[in-house]
Amino acid sequence: EEDKINREDTNEGGWESSDIREWCNDWFAQSIPQTLQPIFKNFVNSTYADGKIVETTDLFALPAEVEVYGSTEYSAQGEGTQFEFYKNPLNRIKCIGSGGYQAYWWERSPSSSRSTFFCSVGSGGSADGNGASYTRGLAPFGCI
């Protein structure tokens, strides 16, 4: 999937207020086969927004910058720790579409220095940031 993290070009309200959070917890969650839906459970995410860490409870979410890289380049600190899966840099490269082309994909972390940007992962797996209204890939995760 590809989409904008926000239809409006802002990161105000961070992950909690993002359009894509609603997509993850509603449309994407409902697209999981009914036989598998019961194995997923709600979990708490920490995301820096509007000068403070905000906790949300989600069924599915996008990873934070620190959860992908183990450090922060474009986001604020306090959003979690690196996921074991992303310690392998090859797992940061995502392919989209029928041709499987390498693409940028969104993280839930708002940029700490630009009010219209969220963090993203570049097509080669590098840390980046883009305007919230750009269309990028989506790689949600859930907790079982």
Coordinates of N, CA and C in Angstrom, one line a residue:
E1 N 0.8 -1.2 0.0 CA 0.0 0.0 0.0 C 0.9 1.3 0.0
E2 N 0.3 2.3 -0.6 CA 0.9 3.6 -0.5 C -0.2 4.6 -0.2
D3 N 0.2 5.6 0.6 CA -0.7 6.7 0.9 C 0.0 7.9 1.6
K4 N -0.7 8.9 1.8 CA -0.2 10.1 2.5 C -0.4 9.8 4.0
I5 N 0.5 10.3 4.9 CA 0.4 10.1 6.3 C -0.7 11.1 6.8
N6 N -0.8 12.2 6.2 CA -1.9 13.2 6.4 C -2.3 13.8 5.1
R7 N -3.6 14.0 4.9 CA -4.0 14.7 3.8 C -3.6 16.2 3.8
E8 N -3.6 16.8 5.0 CA -3.1 18.1 5.2 C -1.6 18.0 5.4
D9 N -0.9 19.0 4.9 CA 0.6 18.9 5.0 C 1.1 19.4 6.3
T10 N 0.8 18.6 7.4 CA 1.2 19.0 8.7 C 1.6 17.7 9.5
N11 N 2.4 17.9 10.6 CA 2.6 16.8 11.5 C 2.0 17.2 12.9
E12 N 1.2 18.3 12.9 CA 0.6 18.7 14.2 C -0.2 17.5 14.8
G13 N -0.1 17.3 16.0 CA -0.8 16.2 16.7 C -0.1 14.8 16.5
G14 N 1.0 14.8 15.7 CA 1.8 13.6 15.5 C 1.0 12.4 15.0
W15 N 1.5 11.2 15.4 CA 0.8 9.9 15.1 C -0.6 9.9 15.5
E16 N -0.9 10.4 16.8 CA -2.2 10.3 17.3 C -3.3 11.0 16.4
S17 N -2.9 12.0 15.8 CA -3.9 12.8 14.9 C -3.7 12.5 13.4
S18 N -2.8 11.6 13.1 CA -2.6 11.3 11.6 C -3.7 10.6 11.0
D19 N -3.9 10.8 9.7 CA -4.9 10.1 8.9 C -4.5 8.6 8.8
I20 N -3.3 8.4 8.7 CA -2.8 7.0 8.5 C -3.0 6.1 9.7
R21 N -3.0 6.7 10.9 CA -3.3 5.9 12.1 C -4.7 5.4 12.1
E22 N -5.6 6.2 11.6 CA -7.0 5.7 11.5 C -7.0 4.6 10.5
W23 N -6.3 4.7 9.3 CA -6.3 3.6 8.3 C -5.7 2.3 8.9
C24 N -4.6 2.4 9.7 CA -4.0 1.2 10.3 C -5.0 0.5 11.2
N25 N -5.7 1.3 12.0 CA -6.5 0.6 13.1 C -7.9 0.3 12.6
D26 N -8.3 0.8 11.4 CA -9.6 0.5 10.9 C -9.5 -0.3 9.6
W27 N -9.2 0.3 8.5 CA -9.2 -0.4 7.2 C -8.2 -1.5 7.2
F28 N -7.0 -1.3 7.5 CA -6.0 -2.3 7.5 C -6.3 -3.5 8.4
A29 N -6.7 -3.1 9.7 CA -7.1 -4.2 10.6 C -8.2 -5.1 10.1
Q30 N -9.2 -4.5 9.4 CA -10.3 -5.2 8.9 C -9.9 -6.1 7.6
S31 N -8.8 -5.7 7.0 CA -8.3 -6.5 5.8 C -7.6 -7.8 6.2
I32 N -7.3 -7.9 7.5 CA -6.7 -9.2 8.0 C -7.7 -10.2 7.9
P33 N -7.4 -11.4 7.4 CA -8.4 -12.5 7.4 C -9.1 -12.7 8.8
Q34 N -10.4 -12.9 8.8 CA -11.1 -13.0 10.0 C -10.6 -14.1 10.9
T35 N -10.0 -15.2 10.4 CA -9.5 -16.3 11.2 C -8.2 -15.8 11.9
L36 N -7.5 -14.8 11.4 CA -6.3 -14.3 12.1 C -6.6 -13.1 13.0
Q37 N -7.7 -12.4 12.8 CA -7.9 -11.2 13.6 C -7.8 -11.4 15.1
P38 N -8.3 -12.5 15.7 CA -8.3 -12.7 17.1 C -6.9 -12.8 17.7
I39 N -5.8 -13.1 16.9 CA -4.5 -13.2 17.5 C -3.8 -11.9 17.7
F40 N -4.3 -10.8 17.1 CA -3.7 -9.5 17.3 C -4.3 -8.8 18.5
K41 N -3.5 -8.1 19.3 CA -4.0 -7.4 20.5 C -3.5 -6.0 20.4
N42 N -4.2 -5.1 21.2 CA -3.8 -3.7 21.3 C -2.5 -3.6 22.0
F43 N -1.8 -2.6 21.7 CA -0.5 -2.3 22.3 C -0.3 -0.8 22.4
V44 N 0.6 -0.3 23.2 CA 0.8 1.1 23.5 C 2.1 1.6 22.6
N45 N 1.9 2.7 21.9 CA 3.0 3.3 21.2 C 3.3 4.7 21.8
S46 N 4.6 5.0 21.9 CA 5.0 6.3 22.3 C 5.5 7.1 21.1
T47 N 5.0 8.3 21.0 CA 5.4 9.2 19.9 C 5.5 10.6 20.4
Y48 N 6.5 11.3 20.0 CA 6.7 12.7 20.4 C 5.8 13.5 19.5
A49 N 5.1 14.4 20.1 CA 4.2 15.3 19.3 C 3.9 16.6 20.1
D50 N 4.0 17.7 19.5 CA 3.7 19.0 20.1 C 4.4 19.2 21.4
G51 N 5.7 18.8 21.5 CA 6.5 19.1 22.6 C 6.5 18.1 23.8
K52 N 5.8 17.0 23.5 CA 5.8 16.0 24.6 C 5.6 14.6 24.0
I53 N 5.9 13.5 24.8 CA 5.6 12.2 24.4 C 4.2 11.9 24.6
V54 N 3.5 11.3 23.6 CA 2.1 11.0 23.7 C 2.0 9.5 23.5
E55 N 1.2 8.8 24.3 CA 1.0 7.4 24.2 C -0.4 7.2 23.6
T56 N -0.4 6.2 22.6 CA -1.6 5.8 22.0 C -1.8 4.3 22.1
T57 N -3.0 3.8 22.1 CA -3.2 2.4 22.0 C -3.7 2.1 20.6
D58 N -3.0 1.1 20.0 CA -3.2 0.8 18.6 C -3.3 -0.7 18.4
L59 N -4.0 -1.1 17.4 CA -4.0 -2.5 17.0 C -2.9 -2.7 15.9
F60 N -2.7 -1.8 15.1 CA -1.6 -1.7 14.1 C -1.0 -0.3 14.1
A61 N 0.2 -0.2 13.8 CA 0.9 1.0 13.7 C 2.1 1.0 12.8
L62 N 2.6 2.2 12.5 CA 3.9 2.2 11.7 C 5.0 2.3 12.8
P63 N 6.2 1.8 12.5 CA 7.3 1.9 13.4 C 7.8 3.4 13.5
A64 N 8.3 3.7 14.7 CA 9.0 5.0 14.9 C 10.4 4.9 14.3
E65 N 11.0 6.1 14.1 CA 12.4 6.1 13.6 C 13.3 5.3 14.4
V66 N 13.3 5.5 15.7 CA 14.2 4.7 16.6 C 14.0 3.2 16.5
E67 N 12.7 2.8 16.3 CA 12.4 1.4 16.2 C 13.0 0.8 14.9
V68 N 13.2 1.6 13.9 CA 13.9 1.1 12.7 C 15.4 1.2 12.8
Y69 N 15.9 2.3 13.3 CA 17.4 2.5 13.2 C 18.1 2.4 14.5
G70 N 17.4 2.4 15.7 CA 18.1 2.3 17.0 C 18.6 3.7 17.4
S71 N 18.4 4.7 16.7 CA 18.8 6.1 17.0 C 17.8 7.0 16.3
T72 N 18.0 8.3 16.6 CA 17.2 9.3 15.9 C 18.0 10.3 15.2
E73 N 17.6 10.6 14.0 CA 18.3 11.6 13.1 C 17.3 12.7 12.9
Y74 N 16.0 12.4 12.6 CA 15.1 13.5 12.3 C 14.0 13.6 13.3
S75 N 13.8 12.7 14.2 CA 12.8 12.7 15.2 C 13.3 13.0 16.6
A76 N 12.4 13.2 17.6 CA 12.8 13.4 19.0 C 13.0 12.0 19.6
Q77 N 13.7 12.1 20.8 CA 14.0 10.9 21.5 C 12.8 10.5 22.4
G78 N 12.7 9.2 22.8 CA 11.7 8.8 23.7 C 10.6 8.0 23.1
E79 N 10.7 7.6 21.8 CA 9.7 6.8 21.1 C 9.8 5.3 21.2
G80 N 10.8 4.8 21.9 CA 10.9 3.3 22.0 C 12.4 2.9 21.8
T81 N 12.5 1.6 21.4 CA 13.8 1.1 21.2 C 13.8 0.3 19.9
Q82 N 14.9 0.0 19.3 CA 15.0 -0.7 18.0 C 14.4 -2.1 18.0
F83 N 13.6 -2.3 17.0 CA 13.1 -3.7 16.8 C 14.2 -4.6 16.3
E84 N 14.2 -5.8 16.8 CA 15.2 -6.8 16.4 C 15.2 -6.9 14.8
F85 N 14.0 -7.0 14.2 CA 13.9 -7.2 12.8 C 14.7 -6.2 12.0
Y86 N 14.6 -4.9 12.4 CA 15.3 -3.8 11.7 C 16.8 -3.7 12.0
K87 N 17.3 -4.5 12.8 CA 18.8 -4.5 13.0 C 19.5 -4.9 11.8
N88 N 18.8 -5.7 11.0 CA 19.4 -6.1 9.7 C 19.0 -5.0 8.7
P89 N 19.9 -4.2 8.1 CA 19.6 -3.1 7.2 C 18.8 -3.5 6.0
L90 N 18.9 -4.8 5.6 CA 18.2 -5.2 4.4 C 16.7 -5.2 4.7
N91 N 16.3 -5.4 5.9 CA 14.8 -5.4 6.3 C 14.2 -4.0 6.2
R92 N 15.0 -3.0 6.0 CA 14.5 -1.6 5.9 C 14.1 -1.3 4.5
I93 N 14.5 -2.1 3.6 CA 14.1 -1.9 2.2 C 12.8 -2.6 1.9
K94 N 11.8 -1.8 1.4 CA 10.5 -2.3 1.1 C 10.2 -2.1 -0.3
C95 N 9.5 -3.1 -0.9 CA 9.1 -3.0 -2.3 C 7.6 -2.9 -2.5
I96 N 7.2 -2.1 -3.5 CA 5.8 -1.9 -3.7 C 5.4 -2.1 -5.1
G97 N 4.2 -2.6 -5.3 CA 3.6 -2.7 -6.6 C 3.9 -4.0 -7.3
S98 N 3.3 -4.2 -8.4 CA 3.4 -5.5 -9.2 C 4.8 -5.7 -9.6
G99 N 5.6 -4.7 -9.9 CA 7.0 -4.8 -10.3 C 7.9 -4.9 -9.1
G100 N 7.4 -4.7 -7.9 CA 8.2 -4.8 -6.7 C 9.3 -3.8 -6.6
Y101 N 9.1 -2.5 -7.0 CA 10.1 -1.5 -7.0 C 10.4 -1.0 -5.6
Q102 N 11.6 -0.7 -5.3 CA 12.0 -0.2 -4.0 C 11.4 1.2 -3.8
A103 N 10.8 1.4 -2.6 CA 10.1 2.7 -2.4 C 10.4 3.2 -1.0
Y104 N 10.2 4.5 -0.9 CA 10.1 5.2 0.4 C 8.9 4.7 1.2
W105 N 9.1 4.6 2.5 CA 7.9 4.2 3.3 C 7.9 5.0 4.6
W106 N 6.7 5.3 5.1 CA 6.5 6.1 6.3 C 6.8 5.4 7.6
E107 N 7.3 6.3 8.6 CA 7.4 5.9 10.0 C 6.4 6.8 10.7
R108 N 6.0 6.5 11.9 CA 5.0 7.3 12.7 C 5.6 8.5 13.3
S109 N 6.9 8.7 13.3 CA 7.6 9.8 14.0 C 7.5 11.1 13.3
P110 N 6.9 12.1 13.9 CA 7.0 13.5 13.3 C 8.4 14.0 13.3
S111 N 8.8 14.8 12.3 CA 10.1 15.4 12.2 C 10.2 16.4 13.4
S112 N 11.3 16.4 14.1 CA 11.4 17.3 15.3 C 11.8 18.7 14.8
S113 N 12.2 18.9 13.6 CA 12.6 20.2 13.1 C 11.7 20.9 12.0
R114 N 10.8 20.1 11.5 CA 10.0 20.6 10.4 C 8.5 20.3 10.7
S115 N 7.7 21.3 10.7 CA 6.3 21.1 11.1 C 5.4 20.4 10.1
T116 N 5.9 20.2 8.9 CA 5.1 19.6 7.8 C 5.6 18.2 7.5
F117 N 6.7 17.7 8.2 CA 7.4 16.5 7.9 C 7.1 15.4 8.9
F118 N 7.1 14.2 8.4 CA 7.2 12.9 9.2 C 8.4 12.2 8.7
C119 N 8.9 11.4 9.6 CA 10.1 10.6 9.2 C 9.7 9.5 8.2
S120 N 10.6 9.1 7.4 CA 10.4 8.0 6.4 C 11.7 7.3 6.2
V121 N 11.6 6.2 5.5 CA 12.8 5.4 5.1 C 12.9 5.5 3.6
G122 N 14.1 5.8 3.2 CA 14.4 6.0 1.8 C 14.4 4.6 1.1
S123 N 14.3 4.7 -0.2 CA 14.2 3.5 -1.1 C 15.4 2.5 -0.9
G124 N 16.5 3.0 -0.5 CA 17.7 2.2 -0.2 C 17.8 1.8 1.3
G125 N 16.9 2.3 2.1 CA 16.9 1.9 3.6 C 17.4 3.0 4.5
S126 N 17.8 4.2 3.9 CA 18.3 5.3 4.7 C 17.2 6.1 5.4
A127 N 17.6 6.8 6.5 CA 16.7 7.6 7.2 C 16.4 8.9 6.4
D128 N 15.2 9.3 6.4 CA 14.8 10.5 5.7 C 13.5 11.1 6.3
G129 N 13.0 12.2 5.7 CA 11.8 12.8 6.1 C 11.1 13.4 4.9
N130 N 9.8 13.4 4.9 CA 9.0 14.0 3.8 C 7.8 14.7 4.3
G131 N 7.3 15.6 3.4 CA 6.1 16.3 3.7 C 5.0 15.3 4.0
A132 N 4.1 15.6 5.0 CA 3.1 14.7 5.4 C 2.1 14.4 4.3
S133 N 2.0 15.2 3.3 CA 1.0 15.0 2.2 C 1.6 14.2 1.0
Y134 N 2.9 13.8 1.1 CA 3.5 13.0 0.1 C 3.0 11.6 0.2
T135 N 2.9 10.9 -1.0 CA 2.5 9.5 -1.0 C 3.7 8.6 -0.8
R136 N 3.7 7.8 0.2 CA 4.8 6.9 0.5 C 4.2 5.5 0.8
G137 N 5.1 4.5 0.9 CA 4.7 3.2 1.2 C 4.3 3.0 2.7
L138 N 3.5 2.0 3.0 CA 3.1 1.7 4.4 C 3.5 0.3 4.7
A139 N 4.1 0.2 5.9 CA 4.5 -1.1 6.4 C 4.1 -1.3 7.9
P140 N 2.8 -1.4 8.1 CA 2.3 -1.5 9.5 C 2.7 -2.8 10.2
F141 N 2.7 -2.8 11.5 CA 3.0 -3.9 12.3 C 1.9 -4.1 13.3
G142 N 1.8 -5.3 13.9 CA 0.9 -5.5 14.9 C 1.5 -6.4 16.0
C143 N 0.8 -6.6 17.1 CA 1.3 -7.4 18.2 C 0.5 -8.6 18.4
I144 N 1.1 -9.8 18.6 CA 0.4 -11.0 18.8 C 0.7 -11.6 20.1

